[in-house]
């Protein structure tokens, strides 16, 4: 903090206003569109990827076929929870409720309370976020949502 860098995400620091917009789009579940070989995209509901093979990509494009090799519909509530927890600000609980029609504690309540009691999560100011200890053991927290 003495140098002006603040933690804004579990593994990233920046000066205010210089956060990676690319990464933050992922953590906030915003659409990301990739084009070309090996590109990955997320349209707000599904995640998909193109082939990594240069030869295969060229062949598919030349024959006007899709280079897409993977498409999956994701569990938006689960992904919003664990990706949101990567951010220093955590999850905005009212926003989660508006987006998914239920309180996050209705879906994950007992497990979240255990994580709060273990000092890995904290609830306050209408947010749920990782503690310092929770950042070190974040995979333990994220496992609740997958």
Tab-separated table of C-alpha atoms in Angstrom:
chain	number	residue	atom	x	y	z
A	1	UNK	CA	0.000	0.000	0.000
A	2	UNK	CA	2.962	2.344	0.573
A	3	UNK	CA	3.685	2.274	-3.170
A	4	UNK	CA	0.054	2.907	-4.060
A	5	UNK	CA	-0.709	-0.645	-5.195
A	6	UNK	CA	-3.858	-2.177	-3.745
A	7	UNK	CA	-5.124	-5.728	-3.971
A	8	UNK	CA	-8.277	-5.786	-6.090
A	9	UNK	CA	-8.375	-9.511	-6.827
A	10	UNK	CA	-7.074	-12.623	-5.109
A	11	UNK	CA	-3.847	-12.678	-7.141
A	12	UNK	CA	-3.575	-9.145	-8.542
A	13	UNK	CA	-2.596	-5.708	-7.310
A	14	UNK	CA	-2.728	-2.364	-9.103
A	15	UNK	CA	-2.886	1.333	-8.568
A	16	UNK	CA	-6.499	2.553	-8.352
A	17	UNK	CA	-8.014	2.857	-11.807
A	18	UNK	CA	-5.452	0.537	-13.401
A	19	UNK	CA	-7.062	-2.826	-12.631
A	20	UNK	CA	-6.956	-5.364	-15.473
A	21	UNK	CA	-10.240	-4.789	-17.288
A	22	UNK	CA	-9.736	-8.104	-19.089
A	23	UNK	CA	-9.519	-10.145	-15.870
A	24	UNK	CA	-12.263	-8.246	-14.076
A	25	UNK	CA	-14.674	-9.041	-16.939
A	26	UNK	CA	-14.167	-12.744	-16.146
A	27	UNK	CA	-14.695	-12.332	-12.408
A	28	UNK	CA	-17.858	-10.274	-12.982
A	29	UNK	CA	-19.287	-12.785	-15.485
A	30	UNK	CA	-19.391	-10.228	-18.294
A	31	UNK	CA	-19.429	-11.469	-21.906
A	32	UNK	CA	-16.010	-12.020	-23.469
A	33	UNK	CA	-15.679	-12.873	-27.150
A	34	UNK	CA	-12.573	-14.459	-28.616
A	35	UNK	CA	-11.790	-14.821	-32.296
A	36	UNK	CA	-9.300	-17.091	-33.996
A	37	UNK	CA	-7.363	-20.198	-33.169
A	38	UNK	CA	-7.490	-21.241	-29.493
A	39	UNK	CA	-9.904	-18.408	-28.689
A	40	UNK	CA	-12.240	-18.746	-25.709
A	41	UNK	CA	-15.544	-16.931	-25.291
A	42	UNK	CA	-18.378	-16.488	-22.810
A	43	UNK	CA	-21.707	-15.053	-23.951
A	44	UNK	CA	-23.369	-14.719	-20.558
A	45	UNK	CA	-24.746	-18.278	-20.520
A	46	UNK	CA	-22.299	-20.537	-22.317
A	47	UNK	CA	-18.532	-20.877	-22.476
A	48	UNK	CA	-16.931	-22.092	-25.695
A	49	UNK	CA	-13.534	-22.523	-27.309
A	50	UNK	CA	-11.968	-22.956	-30.735
A	51	UNK	CA	-9.476	-25.627	-31.743
A	52	UNK	CA	-5.831	-25.154	-30.763
A	53	UNK	CA	-4.507	-26.831	-33.884
A	54	UNK	CA	-3.359	-24.403	-36.565
A	55	UNK	CA	-3.866	-26.953	-39.351
A	56	UNK	CA	-7.322	-27.907	-38.085
A	57	UNK	CA	-8.345	-24.271	-37.650
A	58	UNK	CA	-7.300	-23.402	-41.215
A	59	UNK	CA	-9.045	-26.490	-42.620
A	60	UNK	CA	-12.291	-25.706	-40.795
A	61	UNK	CA	-12.316	-22.046	-41.790
A	62	UNK	CA	-11.501	-22.856	-45.423
A	63	UNK	CA	-14.410	-25.328	-45.550
A	64	UNK	CA	-16.672	-22.813	-43.785
A	65	UNK	CA	-17.079	-25.067	-40.755
A	66	UNK	CA	-17.033	-23.901	-37.179
A	67	UNK	CA	-13.654	-24.198	-35.439
A	68	UNK	CA	-15.501	-24.561	-32.127
A	69	UNK	CA	-14.463	-27.678	-30.198
A	70	UNK	CA	-16.086	-27.076	-26.823
A	71	UNK	CA	-19.317	-25.494	-25.619
A	72	UNK	CA	-20.787	-25.760	-22.150
A	73	UNK	CA	-23.726	-24.195	-20.390
A	74	UNK	CA	-22.568	-23.074	-16.994
A	75	UNK	CA	-24.280	-22.836	-13.624
A	76	UNK	CA	-24.425	-19.039	-13.459
A	77	UNK	CA	-25.238	-18.847	-9.732
A	78	UNK	CA	-22.319	-21.079	-8.786
A	79	UNK	CA	-19.841	-19.349	-11.108
A	80	UNK	CA	-20.995	-15.888	-10.039
A	81	UNK	CA	-20.371	-16.868	-6.419
A	82	UNK	CA	-16.895	-18.314	-6.680
A	83	UNK	CA	-15.620	-15.915	-9.335
A	84	UNK	CA	-17.068	-12.949	-7.427
A	85	UNK	CA	-15.231	-14.078	-4.322
A	86	UNK	CA	-11.950	-13.679	-6.224
A	87	UNK	CA	-12.513	-9.923	-6.107
A	88	UNK	CA	-11.467	-7.952	-3.033
A	89	UNK	CA	-15.003	-6.544	-2.793
A	90	UNK	CA	-16.505	-10.043	-2.873
A	91	UNK	CA	-20.138	-10.758	-3.717
A	92	UNK	CA	-22.816	-8.089	-3.437
A	93	UNK	CA	-25.576	-10.094	-1.725
A	94	UNK	CA	-28.542	-8.024	-2.939
A	95	UNK	CA	-27.239	-8.218	-6.511
A	96	UNK	CA	-26.921	-12.002	-6.219
A	97	UNK	CA	-30.495	-12.200	-4.915
A	98	UNK	CA	-31.806	-10.035	-7.776
A	99	UNK	CA	-29.935	-12.069	-10.382
A	100	UNK	CA	-30.893	-15.523	-9.161
A	101	UNK	CA	-34.129	-15.047	-7.233
A	102	UNK	CA	-32.796	-16.406	-3.962
A	103	UNK	CA	-30.373	-15.551	-1.213
A	104	UNK	CA	-26.962	-17.204	-1.516
A	105	UNK	CA	-27.478	-18.487	2.033
A	106	UNK	CA	-30.631	-20.321	0.883
A	107	UNK	CA	-28.492	-22.358	-1.502
A	108	UNK	CA	-25.214	-22.706	0.394
A	109	UNK	CA	-26.162	-21.588	3.914
A	110	UNK	CA	-24.754	-24.210	6.257
A	111	UNK	CA	-21.493	-24.492	4.319
A	112	UNK	CA	-21.103	-20.698	4.179
A	113	UNK	CA	-21.703	-20.415	7.921
A	114	UNK	CA	-18.999	-23.050	8.483
A	115	UNK	CA	-16.584	-21.021	6.329
A	116	UNK	CA	-17.457	-17.836	8.237
A	117	UNK	CA	-16.942	-19.657	11.552
A	118	UNK	CA	-13.592	-20.984	10.276
A	119	UNK	CA	-12.492	-17.430	9.487
A	120	UNK	CA	-12.361	-17.944	5.707
A	121	UNK	CA	-15.321	-15.710	4.801
A	122	UNK	CA	-16.773	-12.567	6.308
A	123	UNK	CA	-20.217	-11.102	5.870
A	124	UNK	CA	-20.798	-7.400	6.270
A	125	UNK	CA	-22.040	-4.272	4.510
A	126	UNK	CA	-24.302	-6.441	2.303
A	127	UNK	CA	-21.280	-8.314	0.944
A	128	UNK	CA	-19.689	-11.699	1.355
A	129	UNK	CA	-15.923	-11.736	0.878
A	130	UNK	CA	-12.806	-13.743	1.562
A	131	UNK	CA	-10.805	-12.931	4.666
A	132	UNK	CA	-7.013	-12.773	4.576
A	133	UNK	CA	-6.972	-16.425	5.678
A	134	UNK	CA	-9.669	-17.202	3.105
A	135	UNK	CA	-7.472	-15.851	0.313
A	136	UNK	CA	-4.724	-18.266	1.326
A	137	UNK	CA	-7.192	-21.160	1.409
A	138	UNK	CA	-9.471	-19.955	-1.379
A	139	UNK	CA	-9.770	-23.340	-3.077
A	140	UNK	CA	-11.397	-24.664	0.105
A	141	UNK	CA	-13.988	-21.906	-0.200
A	142	UNK	CA	-14.502	-22.255	-3.956
A	143	UNK	CA	-15.095	-26.015	-3.597
A	144	UNK	CA	-18.449	-25.207	-1.970
A	145	UNK	CA	-19.706	-23.781	-5.264
A	146	UNK	CA	-18.545	-26.448	-7.727
